[in-house]
PDB file of C-alpha atoms and ligand atoms in Angstrom:
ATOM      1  CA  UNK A  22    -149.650 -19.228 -30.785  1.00  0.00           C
ATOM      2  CA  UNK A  23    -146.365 -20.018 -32.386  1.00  0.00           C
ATOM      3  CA  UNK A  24    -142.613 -19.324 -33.160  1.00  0.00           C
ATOM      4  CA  UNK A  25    -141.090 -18.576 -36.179  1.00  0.00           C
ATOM      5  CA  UNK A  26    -137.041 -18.961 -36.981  1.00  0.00           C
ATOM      6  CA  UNK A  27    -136.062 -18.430 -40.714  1.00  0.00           C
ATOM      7  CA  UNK A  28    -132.857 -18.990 -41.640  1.00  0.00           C
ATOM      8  CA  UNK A  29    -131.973 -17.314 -45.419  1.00  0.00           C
ATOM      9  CA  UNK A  30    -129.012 -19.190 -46.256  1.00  0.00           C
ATOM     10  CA  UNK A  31    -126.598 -18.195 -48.978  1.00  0.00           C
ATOM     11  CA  UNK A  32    -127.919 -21.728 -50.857  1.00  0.00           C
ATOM     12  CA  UNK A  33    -131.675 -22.643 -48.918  1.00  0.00           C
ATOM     13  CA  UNK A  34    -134.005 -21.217 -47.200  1.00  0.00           C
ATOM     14  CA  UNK A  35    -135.337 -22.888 -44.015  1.00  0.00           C
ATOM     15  CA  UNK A  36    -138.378 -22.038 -41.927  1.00  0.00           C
ATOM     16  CA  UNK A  37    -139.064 -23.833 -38.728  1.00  0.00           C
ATOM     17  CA  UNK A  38    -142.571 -22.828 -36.319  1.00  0.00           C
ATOM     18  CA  UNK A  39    -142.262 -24.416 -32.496  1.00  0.00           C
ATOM     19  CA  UNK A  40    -145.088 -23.675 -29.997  1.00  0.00           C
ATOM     20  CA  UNK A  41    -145.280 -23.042 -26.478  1.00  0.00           C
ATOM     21  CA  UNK A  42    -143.769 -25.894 -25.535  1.00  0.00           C
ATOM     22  CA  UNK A  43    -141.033 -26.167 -27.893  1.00  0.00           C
ATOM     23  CA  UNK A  44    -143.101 -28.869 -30.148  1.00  0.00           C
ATOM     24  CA  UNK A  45    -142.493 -28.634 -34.258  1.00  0.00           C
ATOM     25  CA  UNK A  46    -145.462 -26.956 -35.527  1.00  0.00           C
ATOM     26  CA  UNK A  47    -144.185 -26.435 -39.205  1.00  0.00           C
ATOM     27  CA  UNK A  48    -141.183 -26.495 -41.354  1.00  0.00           C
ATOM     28  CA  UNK A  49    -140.418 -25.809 -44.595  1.00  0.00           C
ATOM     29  CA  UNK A  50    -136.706 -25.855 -46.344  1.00  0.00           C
ATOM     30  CA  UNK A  51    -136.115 -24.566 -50.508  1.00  0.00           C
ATOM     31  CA  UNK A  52    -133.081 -25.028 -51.590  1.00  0.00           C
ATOM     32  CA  UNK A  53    -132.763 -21.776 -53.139  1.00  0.00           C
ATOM     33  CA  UNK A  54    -131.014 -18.786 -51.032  1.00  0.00           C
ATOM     34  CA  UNK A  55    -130.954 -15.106 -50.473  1.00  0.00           C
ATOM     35  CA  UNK A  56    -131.529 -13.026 -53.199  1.00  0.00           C
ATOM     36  CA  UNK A  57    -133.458 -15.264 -54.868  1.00  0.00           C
ATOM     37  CA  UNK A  58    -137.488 -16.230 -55.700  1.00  0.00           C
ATOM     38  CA  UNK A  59    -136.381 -19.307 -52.540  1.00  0.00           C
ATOM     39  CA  UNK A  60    -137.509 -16.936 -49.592  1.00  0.00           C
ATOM     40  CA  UNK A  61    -141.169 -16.050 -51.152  1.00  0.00           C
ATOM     41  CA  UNK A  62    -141.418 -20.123 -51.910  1.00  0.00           C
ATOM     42  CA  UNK A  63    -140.520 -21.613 -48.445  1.00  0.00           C
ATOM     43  CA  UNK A  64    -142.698 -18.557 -46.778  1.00  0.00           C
ATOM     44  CA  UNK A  65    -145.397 -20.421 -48.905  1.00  0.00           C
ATOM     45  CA  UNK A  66    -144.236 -23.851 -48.679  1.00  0.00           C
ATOM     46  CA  UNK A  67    -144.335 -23.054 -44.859  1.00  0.00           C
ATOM     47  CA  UNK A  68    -148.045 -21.972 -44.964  1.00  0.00           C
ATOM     48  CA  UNK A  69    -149.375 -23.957 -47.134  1.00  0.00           C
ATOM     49  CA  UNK A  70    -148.016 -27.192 -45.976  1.00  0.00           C
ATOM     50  CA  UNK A  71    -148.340 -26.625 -42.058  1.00  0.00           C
ATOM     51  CA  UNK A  72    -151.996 -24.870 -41.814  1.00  0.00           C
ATOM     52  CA  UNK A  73    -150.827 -21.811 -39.731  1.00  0.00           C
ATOM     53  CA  UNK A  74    -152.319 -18.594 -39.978  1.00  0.00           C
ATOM     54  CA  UNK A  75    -150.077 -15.254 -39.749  1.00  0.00           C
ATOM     55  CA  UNK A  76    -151.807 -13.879 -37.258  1.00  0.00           C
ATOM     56  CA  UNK A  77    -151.183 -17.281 -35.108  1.00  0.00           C
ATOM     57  CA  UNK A  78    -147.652 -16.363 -34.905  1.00  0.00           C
ATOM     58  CA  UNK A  79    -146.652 -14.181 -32.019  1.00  0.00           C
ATOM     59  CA  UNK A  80    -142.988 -13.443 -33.034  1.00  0.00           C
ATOM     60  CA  UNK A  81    -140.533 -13.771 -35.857  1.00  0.00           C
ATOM     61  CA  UNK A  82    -136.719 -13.857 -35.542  1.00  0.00           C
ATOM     62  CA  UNK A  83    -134.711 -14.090 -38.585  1.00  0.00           C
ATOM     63  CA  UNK A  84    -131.318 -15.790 -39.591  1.00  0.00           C
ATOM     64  CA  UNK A  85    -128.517 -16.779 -41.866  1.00  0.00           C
ATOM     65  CA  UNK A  86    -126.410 -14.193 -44.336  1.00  0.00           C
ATOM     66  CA  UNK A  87    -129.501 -12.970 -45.895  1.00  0.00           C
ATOM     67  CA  UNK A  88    -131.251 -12.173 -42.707  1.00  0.00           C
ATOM     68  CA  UNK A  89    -131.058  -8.433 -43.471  1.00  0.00           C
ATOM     69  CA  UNK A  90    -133.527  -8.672 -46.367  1.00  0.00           C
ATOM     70  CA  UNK A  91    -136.390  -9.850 -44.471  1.00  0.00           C
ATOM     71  CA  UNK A  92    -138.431  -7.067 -43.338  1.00  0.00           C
ATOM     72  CA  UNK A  93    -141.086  -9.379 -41.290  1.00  0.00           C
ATOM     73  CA  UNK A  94    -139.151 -10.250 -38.892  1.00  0.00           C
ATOM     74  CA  UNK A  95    -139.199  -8.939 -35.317  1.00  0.00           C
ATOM     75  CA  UNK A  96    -135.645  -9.088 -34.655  1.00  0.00           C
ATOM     76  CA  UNK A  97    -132.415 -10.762 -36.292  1.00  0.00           C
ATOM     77  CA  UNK A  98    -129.921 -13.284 -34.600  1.00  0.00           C
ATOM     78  CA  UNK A  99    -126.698 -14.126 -35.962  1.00  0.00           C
ATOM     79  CA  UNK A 100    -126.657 -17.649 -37.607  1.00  0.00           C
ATOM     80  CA  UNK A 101    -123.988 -19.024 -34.880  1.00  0.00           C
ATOM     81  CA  UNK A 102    -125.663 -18.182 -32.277  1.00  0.00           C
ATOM     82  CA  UNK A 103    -128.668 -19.982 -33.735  1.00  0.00           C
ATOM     83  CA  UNK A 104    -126.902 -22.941 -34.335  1.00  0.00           C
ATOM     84  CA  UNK A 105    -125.502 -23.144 -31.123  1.00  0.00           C
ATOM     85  CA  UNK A 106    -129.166 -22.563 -29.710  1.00  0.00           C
ATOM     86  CA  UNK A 107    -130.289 -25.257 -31.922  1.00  0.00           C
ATOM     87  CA  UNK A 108    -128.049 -27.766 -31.543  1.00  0.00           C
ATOM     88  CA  UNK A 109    -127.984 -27.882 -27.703  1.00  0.00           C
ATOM     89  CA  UNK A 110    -131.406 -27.584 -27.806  1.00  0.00           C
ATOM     90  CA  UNK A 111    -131.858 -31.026 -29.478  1.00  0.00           C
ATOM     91  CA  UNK A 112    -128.556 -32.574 -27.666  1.00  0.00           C
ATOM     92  CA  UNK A 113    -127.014 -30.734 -24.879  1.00  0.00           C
ATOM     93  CA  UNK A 114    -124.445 -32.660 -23.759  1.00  0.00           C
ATOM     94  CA  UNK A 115    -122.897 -31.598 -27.231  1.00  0.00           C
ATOM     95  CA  UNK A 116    -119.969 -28.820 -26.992  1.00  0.00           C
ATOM     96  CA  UNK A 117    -118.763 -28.387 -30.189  1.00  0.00           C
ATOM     97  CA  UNK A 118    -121.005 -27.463 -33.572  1.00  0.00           C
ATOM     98  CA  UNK A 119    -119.627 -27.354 -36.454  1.00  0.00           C
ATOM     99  CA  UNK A 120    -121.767 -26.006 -39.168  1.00  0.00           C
ATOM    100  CA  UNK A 121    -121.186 -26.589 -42.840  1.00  0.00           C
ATOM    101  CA  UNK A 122    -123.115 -24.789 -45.242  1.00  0.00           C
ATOM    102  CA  UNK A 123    -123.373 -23.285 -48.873  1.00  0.00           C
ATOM    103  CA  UNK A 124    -120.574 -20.991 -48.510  1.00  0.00           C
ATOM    104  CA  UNK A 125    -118.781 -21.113 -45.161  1.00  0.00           C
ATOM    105  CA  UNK A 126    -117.559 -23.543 -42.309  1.00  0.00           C
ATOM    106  CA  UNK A 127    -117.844 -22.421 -38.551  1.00  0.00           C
ATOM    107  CA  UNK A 128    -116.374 -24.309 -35.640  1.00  0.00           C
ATOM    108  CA  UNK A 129    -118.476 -23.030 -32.693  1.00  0.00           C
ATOM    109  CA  UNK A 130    -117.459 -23.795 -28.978  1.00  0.00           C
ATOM    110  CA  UNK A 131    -120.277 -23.975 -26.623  1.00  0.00           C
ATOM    111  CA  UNK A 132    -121.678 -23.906 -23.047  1.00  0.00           C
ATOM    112  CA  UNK A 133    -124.570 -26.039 -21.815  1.00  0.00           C
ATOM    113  CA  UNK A 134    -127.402 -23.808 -22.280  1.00  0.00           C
ATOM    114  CA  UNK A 135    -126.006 -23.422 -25.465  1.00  0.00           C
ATOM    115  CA  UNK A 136    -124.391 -20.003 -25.319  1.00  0.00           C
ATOM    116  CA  UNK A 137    -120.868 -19.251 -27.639  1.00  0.00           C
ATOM    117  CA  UNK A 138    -117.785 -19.850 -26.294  1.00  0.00           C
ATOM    118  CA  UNK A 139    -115.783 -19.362 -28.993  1.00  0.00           C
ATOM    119  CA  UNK A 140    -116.032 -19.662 -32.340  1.00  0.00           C
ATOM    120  CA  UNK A 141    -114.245 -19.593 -35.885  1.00  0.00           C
ATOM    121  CA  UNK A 142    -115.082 -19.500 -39.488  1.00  0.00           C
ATOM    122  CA  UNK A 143    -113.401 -20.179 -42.781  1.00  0.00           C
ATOM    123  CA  UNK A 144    -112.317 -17.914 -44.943  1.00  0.00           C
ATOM    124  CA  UNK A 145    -114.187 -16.667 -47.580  1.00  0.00           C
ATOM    125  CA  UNK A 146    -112.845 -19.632 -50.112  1.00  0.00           C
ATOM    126  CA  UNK A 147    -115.641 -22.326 -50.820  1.00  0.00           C
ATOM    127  CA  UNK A 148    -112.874 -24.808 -50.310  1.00  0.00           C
ATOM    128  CA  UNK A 149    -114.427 -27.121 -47.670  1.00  0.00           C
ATOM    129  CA  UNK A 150    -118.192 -25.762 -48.156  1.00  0.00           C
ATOM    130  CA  UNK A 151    -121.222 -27.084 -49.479  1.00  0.00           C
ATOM    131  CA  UNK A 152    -120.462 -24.944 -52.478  1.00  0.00           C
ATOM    132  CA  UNK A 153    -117.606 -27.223 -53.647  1.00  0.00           C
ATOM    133  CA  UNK A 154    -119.383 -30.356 -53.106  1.00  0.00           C
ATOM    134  CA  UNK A 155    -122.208 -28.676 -55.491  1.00  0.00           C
ATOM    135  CA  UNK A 156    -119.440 -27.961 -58.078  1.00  0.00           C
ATOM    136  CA  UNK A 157    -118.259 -31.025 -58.083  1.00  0.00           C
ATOM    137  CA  UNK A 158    -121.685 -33.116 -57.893  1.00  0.00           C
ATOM    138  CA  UNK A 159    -122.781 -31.177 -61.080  1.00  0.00           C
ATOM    139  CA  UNK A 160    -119.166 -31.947 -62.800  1.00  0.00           C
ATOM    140  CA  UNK A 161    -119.597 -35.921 -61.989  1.00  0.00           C
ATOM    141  CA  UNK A 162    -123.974 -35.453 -62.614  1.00  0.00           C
ATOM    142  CA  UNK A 163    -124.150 -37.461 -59.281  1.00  0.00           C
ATOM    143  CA  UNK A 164    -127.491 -35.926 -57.451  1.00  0.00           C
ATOM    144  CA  UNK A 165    -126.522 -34.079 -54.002  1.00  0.00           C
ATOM    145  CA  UNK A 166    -128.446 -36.422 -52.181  1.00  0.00           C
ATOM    146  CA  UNK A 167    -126.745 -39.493 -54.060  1.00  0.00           C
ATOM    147  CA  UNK A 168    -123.192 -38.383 -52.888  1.00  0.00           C
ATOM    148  CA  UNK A 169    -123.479 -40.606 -49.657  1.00  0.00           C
ATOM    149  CA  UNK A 170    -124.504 -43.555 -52.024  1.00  0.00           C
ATOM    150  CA  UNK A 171    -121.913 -43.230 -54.228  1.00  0.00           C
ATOM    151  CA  UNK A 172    -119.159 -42.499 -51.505  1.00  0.00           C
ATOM    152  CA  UNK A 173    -120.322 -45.864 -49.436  1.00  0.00           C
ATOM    153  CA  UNK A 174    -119.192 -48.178 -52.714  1.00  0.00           C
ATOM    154  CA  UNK A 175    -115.950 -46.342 -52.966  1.00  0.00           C
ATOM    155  CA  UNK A 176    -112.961 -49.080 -52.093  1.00  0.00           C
ATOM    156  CA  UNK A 177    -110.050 -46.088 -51.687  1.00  0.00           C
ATOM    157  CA  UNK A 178    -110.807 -42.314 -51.719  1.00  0.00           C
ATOM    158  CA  UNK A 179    -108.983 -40.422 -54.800  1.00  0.00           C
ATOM    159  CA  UNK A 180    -106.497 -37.758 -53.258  1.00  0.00           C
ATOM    160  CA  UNK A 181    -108.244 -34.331 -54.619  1.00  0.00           C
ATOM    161  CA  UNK A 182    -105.161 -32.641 -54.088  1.00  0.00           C
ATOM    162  CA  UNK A 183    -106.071 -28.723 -55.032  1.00  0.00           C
ATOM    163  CA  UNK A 184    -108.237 -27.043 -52.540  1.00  0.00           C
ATOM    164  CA  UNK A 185    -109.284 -24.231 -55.255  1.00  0.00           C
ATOM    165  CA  UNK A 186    -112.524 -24.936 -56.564  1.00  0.00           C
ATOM    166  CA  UNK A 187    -111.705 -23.929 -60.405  1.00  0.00           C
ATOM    167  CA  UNK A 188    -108.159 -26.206 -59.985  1.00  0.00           C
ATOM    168  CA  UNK A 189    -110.513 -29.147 -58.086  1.00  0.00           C
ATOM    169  CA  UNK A 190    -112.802 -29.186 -60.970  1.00  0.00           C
ATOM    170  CA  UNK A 191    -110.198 -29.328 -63.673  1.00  0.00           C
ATOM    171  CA  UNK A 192    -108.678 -32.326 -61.377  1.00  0.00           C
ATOM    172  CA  UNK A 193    -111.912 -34.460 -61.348  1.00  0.00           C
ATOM    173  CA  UNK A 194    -112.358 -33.822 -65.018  1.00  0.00           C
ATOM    174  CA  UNK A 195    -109.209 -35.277 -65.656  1.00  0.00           C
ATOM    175  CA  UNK A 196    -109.559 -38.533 -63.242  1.00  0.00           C
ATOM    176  CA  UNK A 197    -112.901 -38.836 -64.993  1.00  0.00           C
ATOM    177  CA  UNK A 198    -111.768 -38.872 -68.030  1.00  0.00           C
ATOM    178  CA  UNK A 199    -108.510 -41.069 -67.203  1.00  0.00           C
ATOM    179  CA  UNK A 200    -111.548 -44.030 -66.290  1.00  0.00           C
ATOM    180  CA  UNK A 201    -111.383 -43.842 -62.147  1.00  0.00           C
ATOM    181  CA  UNK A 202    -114.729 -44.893 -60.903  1.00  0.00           C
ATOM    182  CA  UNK A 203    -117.113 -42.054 -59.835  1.00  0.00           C
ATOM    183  CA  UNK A 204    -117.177 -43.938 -56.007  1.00  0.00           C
ATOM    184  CA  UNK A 205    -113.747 -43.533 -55.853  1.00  0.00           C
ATOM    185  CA  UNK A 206    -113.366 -39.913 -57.711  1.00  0.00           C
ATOM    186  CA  UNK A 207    -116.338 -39.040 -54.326  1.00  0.00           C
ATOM    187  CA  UNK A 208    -115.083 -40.310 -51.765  1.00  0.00           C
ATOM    188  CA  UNK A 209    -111.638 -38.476 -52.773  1.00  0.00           C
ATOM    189  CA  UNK A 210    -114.299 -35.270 -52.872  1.00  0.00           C
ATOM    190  CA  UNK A 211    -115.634 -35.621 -49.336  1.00  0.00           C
ATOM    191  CA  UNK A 212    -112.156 -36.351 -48.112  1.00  0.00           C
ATOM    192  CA  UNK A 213    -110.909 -33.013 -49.217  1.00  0.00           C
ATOM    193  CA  UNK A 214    -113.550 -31.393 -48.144  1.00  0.00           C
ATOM    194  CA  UNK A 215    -113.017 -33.229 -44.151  1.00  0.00           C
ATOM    195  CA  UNK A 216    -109.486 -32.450 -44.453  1.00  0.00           C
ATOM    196  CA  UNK A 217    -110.383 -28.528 -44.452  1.00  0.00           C
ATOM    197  CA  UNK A 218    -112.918 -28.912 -42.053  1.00  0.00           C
ATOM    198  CA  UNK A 219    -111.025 -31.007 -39.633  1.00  0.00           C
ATOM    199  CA  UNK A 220    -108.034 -28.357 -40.265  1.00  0.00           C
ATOM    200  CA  UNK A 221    -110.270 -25.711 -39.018  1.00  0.00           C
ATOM    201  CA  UNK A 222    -112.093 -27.850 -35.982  1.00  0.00           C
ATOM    202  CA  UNK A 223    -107.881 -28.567 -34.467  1.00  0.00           C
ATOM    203  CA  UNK A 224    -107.114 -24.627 -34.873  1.00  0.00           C
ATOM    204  CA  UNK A 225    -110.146 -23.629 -32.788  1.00  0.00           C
ATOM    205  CA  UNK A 226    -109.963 -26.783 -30.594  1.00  0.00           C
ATOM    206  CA  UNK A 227    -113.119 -29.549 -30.118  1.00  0.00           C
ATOM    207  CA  UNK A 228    -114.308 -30.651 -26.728  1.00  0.00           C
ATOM    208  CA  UNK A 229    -116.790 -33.781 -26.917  1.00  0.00           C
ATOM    209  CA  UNK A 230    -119.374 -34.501 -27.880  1.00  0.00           C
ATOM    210  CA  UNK A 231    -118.876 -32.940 -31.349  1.00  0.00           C
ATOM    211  CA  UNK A 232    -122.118 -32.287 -33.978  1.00  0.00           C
ATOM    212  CA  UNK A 233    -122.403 -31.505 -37.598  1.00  0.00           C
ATOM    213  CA  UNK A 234    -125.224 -28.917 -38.072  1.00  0.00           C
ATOM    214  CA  UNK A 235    -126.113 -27.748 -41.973  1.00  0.00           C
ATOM    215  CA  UNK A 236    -127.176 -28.782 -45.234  1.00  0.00           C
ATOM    216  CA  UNK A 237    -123.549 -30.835 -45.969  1.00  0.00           C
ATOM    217  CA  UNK A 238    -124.871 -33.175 -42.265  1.00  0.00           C
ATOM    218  CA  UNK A 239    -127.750 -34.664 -44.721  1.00  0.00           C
ATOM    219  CA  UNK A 240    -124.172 -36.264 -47.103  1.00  0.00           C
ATOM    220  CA  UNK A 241    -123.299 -39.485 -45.193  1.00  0.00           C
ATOM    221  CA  UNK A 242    -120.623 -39.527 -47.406  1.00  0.00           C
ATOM    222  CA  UNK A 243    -118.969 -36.634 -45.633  1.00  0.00           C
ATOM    223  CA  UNK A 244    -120.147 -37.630 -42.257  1.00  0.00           C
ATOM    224  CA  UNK A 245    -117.741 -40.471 -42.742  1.00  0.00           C
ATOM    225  CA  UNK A 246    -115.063 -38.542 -44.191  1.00  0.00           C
ATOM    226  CA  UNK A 247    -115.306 -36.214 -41.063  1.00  0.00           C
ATOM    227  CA  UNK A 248    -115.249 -38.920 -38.542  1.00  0.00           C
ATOM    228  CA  UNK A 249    -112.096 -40.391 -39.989  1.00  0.00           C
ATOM    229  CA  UNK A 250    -110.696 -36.981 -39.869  1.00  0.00           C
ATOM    230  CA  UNK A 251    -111.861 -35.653 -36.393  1.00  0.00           C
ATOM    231  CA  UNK A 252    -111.256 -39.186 -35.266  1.00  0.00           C
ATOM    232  CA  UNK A 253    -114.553 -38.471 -33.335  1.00  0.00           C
ATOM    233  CA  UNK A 254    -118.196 -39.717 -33.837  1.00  0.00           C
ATOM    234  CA  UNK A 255    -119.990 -36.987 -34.809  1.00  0.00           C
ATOM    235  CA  UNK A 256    -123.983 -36.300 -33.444  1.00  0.00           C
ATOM    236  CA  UNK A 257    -125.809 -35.927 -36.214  1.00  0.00           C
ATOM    237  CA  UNK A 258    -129.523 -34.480 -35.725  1.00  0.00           C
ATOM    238  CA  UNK A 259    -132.458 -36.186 -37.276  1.00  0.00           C
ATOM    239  CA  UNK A 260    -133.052 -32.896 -39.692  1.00  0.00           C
ATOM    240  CA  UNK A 261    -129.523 -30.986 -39.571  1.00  0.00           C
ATOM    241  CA  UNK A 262    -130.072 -28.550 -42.449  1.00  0.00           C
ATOM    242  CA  UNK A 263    -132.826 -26.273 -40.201  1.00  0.00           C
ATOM    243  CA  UNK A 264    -130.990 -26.506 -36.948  1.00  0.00           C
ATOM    244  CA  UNK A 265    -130.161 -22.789 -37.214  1.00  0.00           C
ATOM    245  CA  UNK A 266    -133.789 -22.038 -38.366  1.00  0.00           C
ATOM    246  CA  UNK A 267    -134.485 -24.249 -35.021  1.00  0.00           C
ATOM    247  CA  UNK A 268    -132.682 -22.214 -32.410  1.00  0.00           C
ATOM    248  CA  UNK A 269    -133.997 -18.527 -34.256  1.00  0.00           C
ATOM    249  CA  UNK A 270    -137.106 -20.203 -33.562  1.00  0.00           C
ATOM    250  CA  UNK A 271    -136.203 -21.016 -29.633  1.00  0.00           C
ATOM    251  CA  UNK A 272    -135.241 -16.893 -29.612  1.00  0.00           C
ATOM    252  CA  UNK A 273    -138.379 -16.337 -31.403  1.00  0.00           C
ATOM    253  CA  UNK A 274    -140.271 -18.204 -28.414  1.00  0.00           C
ATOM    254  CA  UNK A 275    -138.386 -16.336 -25.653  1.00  0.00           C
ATOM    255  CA  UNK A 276    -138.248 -12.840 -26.877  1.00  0.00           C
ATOM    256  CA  UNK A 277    -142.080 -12.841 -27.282  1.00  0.00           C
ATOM    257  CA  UNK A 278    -142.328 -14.294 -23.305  1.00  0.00           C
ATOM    258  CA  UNK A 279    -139.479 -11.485 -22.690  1.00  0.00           C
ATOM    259  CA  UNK A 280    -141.708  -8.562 -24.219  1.00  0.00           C
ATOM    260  CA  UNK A 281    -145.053  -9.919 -23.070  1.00  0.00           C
ATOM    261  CA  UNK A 282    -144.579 -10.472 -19.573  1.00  0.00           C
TER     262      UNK A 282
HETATM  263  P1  ADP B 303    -126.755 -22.155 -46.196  1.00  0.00           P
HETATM  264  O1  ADP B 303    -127.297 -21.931 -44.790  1.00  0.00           O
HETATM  265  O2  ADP B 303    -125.423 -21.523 -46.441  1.00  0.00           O
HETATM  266  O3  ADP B 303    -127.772 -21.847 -47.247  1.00  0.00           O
HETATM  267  P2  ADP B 303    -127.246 -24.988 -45.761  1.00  0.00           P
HETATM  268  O4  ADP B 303    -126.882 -25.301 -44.359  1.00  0.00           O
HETATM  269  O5  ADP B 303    -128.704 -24.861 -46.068  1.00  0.00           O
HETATM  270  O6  ADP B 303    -126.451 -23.710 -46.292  1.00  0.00           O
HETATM  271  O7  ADP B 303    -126.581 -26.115 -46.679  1.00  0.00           O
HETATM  272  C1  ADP B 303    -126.576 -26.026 -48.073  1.00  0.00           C
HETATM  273  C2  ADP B 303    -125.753 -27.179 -48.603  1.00  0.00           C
HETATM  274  O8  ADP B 303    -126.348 -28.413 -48.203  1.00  0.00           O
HETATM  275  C3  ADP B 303    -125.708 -27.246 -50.116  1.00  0.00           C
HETATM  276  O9  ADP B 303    -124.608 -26.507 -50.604  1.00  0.00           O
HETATM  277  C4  ADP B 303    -125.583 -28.728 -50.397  1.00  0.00           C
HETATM  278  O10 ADP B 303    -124.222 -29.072 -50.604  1.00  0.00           O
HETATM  279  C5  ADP B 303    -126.037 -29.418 -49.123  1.00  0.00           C
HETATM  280  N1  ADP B 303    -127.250 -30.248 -49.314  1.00  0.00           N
HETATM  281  C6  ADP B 303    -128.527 -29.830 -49.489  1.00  0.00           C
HETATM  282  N2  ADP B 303    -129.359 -30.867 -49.624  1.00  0.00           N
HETATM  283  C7  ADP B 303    -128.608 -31.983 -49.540  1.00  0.00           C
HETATM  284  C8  ADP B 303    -128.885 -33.391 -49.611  1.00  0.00           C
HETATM  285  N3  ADP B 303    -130.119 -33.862 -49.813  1.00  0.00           N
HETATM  286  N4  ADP B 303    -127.855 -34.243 -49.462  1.00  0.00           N
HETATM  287  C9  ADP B 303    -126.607 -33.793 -49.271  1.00  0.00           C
HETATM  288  N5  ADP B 303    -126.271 -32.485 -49.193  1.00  0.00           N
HETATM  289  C10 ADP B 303    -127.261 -31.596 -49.331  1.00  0.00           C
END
């Protein structure tokens, strides 16, 4: 018997399986979100790839904004309390998760089993979000996963200076065309973006130790540009993009024990 977490995104989808005793059984992440074919691929991705049947799985629990369009699941969990979940799960002497995804940025506060303390989100501007890292990837045709590269030959970061996405764009067009090296014109990216972040992280207030959870964790680049910020090390786990697929799964596993026993 196993677990199921999904986590529909607004950019991936991410499934993760555990069994009884909290052991990976399967995983599958698409980077394609809600409302699109993404869902139906990882759900097959997920099959296909880890050998479980769907009658071997004893309880679903969905998450993530497009949670609501998933009529399989048993029961649906907000994505930061799944993240929290997650993250302590895998580390729990962390206290402070902040998540970084496709469209928003939430600073979550937690206890050590993992429950919210207190938490706070971005507004609904992709300033700071995975979003405007994809913008600007596709404006400089760097690869998403070759934005750590490039940021690690950079010798001084750029100063992005508008946070607007359409304005940001424009600005990186122009240093592109005025010949500043793509390294440089990256790192000045992920230093905006850490700037936001770390903007958000003060307001709420951090307590040690501090992770990165998401699908912006797997950018070294911006890893770097949030330590410097935070002026913290930052836990990073080994697979960050399904941590909140991870903890729906660890709900998954104790609901069932909840309505079984
Ligand atoms: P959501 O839950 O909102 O769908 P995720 O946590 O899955 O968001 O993160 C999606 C973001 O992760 C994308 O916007 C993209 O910027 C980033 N991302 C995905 N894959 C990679 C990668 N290989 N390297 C760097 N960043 C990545």
């Amino acid at each position: 018997m196993v677990f199921l977490g999904v986590d529909i995104g607004s950019s991936a989808t991410k499934l993760i399986a555990i069994d009884k005793d909290y052991n990976i059984a399967g995983r599958s992440v698409v980077q394609l979100g809600t409302g699109t074919a993404g869902v139906e691929r990882a759900v097959q991705q997920f099959y296909e790839s880890s050998g479980i049947r769907r009658d071997e799985i004893g309880w679903i629990t969905v998450t993530g904004y497009g949670r609501s369009q998933f009529g399989e699941a048993n029961n649906q969990i907000s994505e930061i309390s799944c993240h929290a979940r997650g993250m302590v799960f895998l580390k729990p002497s962390v206290r402070t998760v902040i998540d970084i995804g496709g469209q928003d940025i939430k600073v979550i506060k937690v206890d050590a089993k993992g429950g919210i303390v207190s938490f706070t989100m971005n507004d609904k501007c992709a300033a700071g979000t995975g979003r405007f890292i994809d913008v600007m990837s596709k404006v400089l045709d760097v690869p998403i996963g070759e934005l750590g590269d490039y940021d690690a030959k950079s010798d001084a970061a750029l100063t992005i200076s508008n946070t607007c996405t359409v304005f940001a764009e424009s600005e990186v067009i122009s240093k592109l065309s005025s010949g500043n090296s793509i390294p440089n014109i990256v790192a000045g990216i992920h230093q905006s973006v850490a700037r936001r972040v770390a903007g958000l992280a003060f307001r709420n207030g951090m307590e040690k130790e501090v992770a990165l959870t998401g699908g912006v964790a797997r950018n070294s680049g911006m890893v770097r540009a949030l330590s410097k910020e935070l002026k913290y090390d930052i836990v990073i786990p080994d697979d960050p993009q399904v941590t909140g697929a991870l903890g729906a799964a660890i709900f998954a596993r104790e609901k069932f024990s909840a309505e079984t026993t």
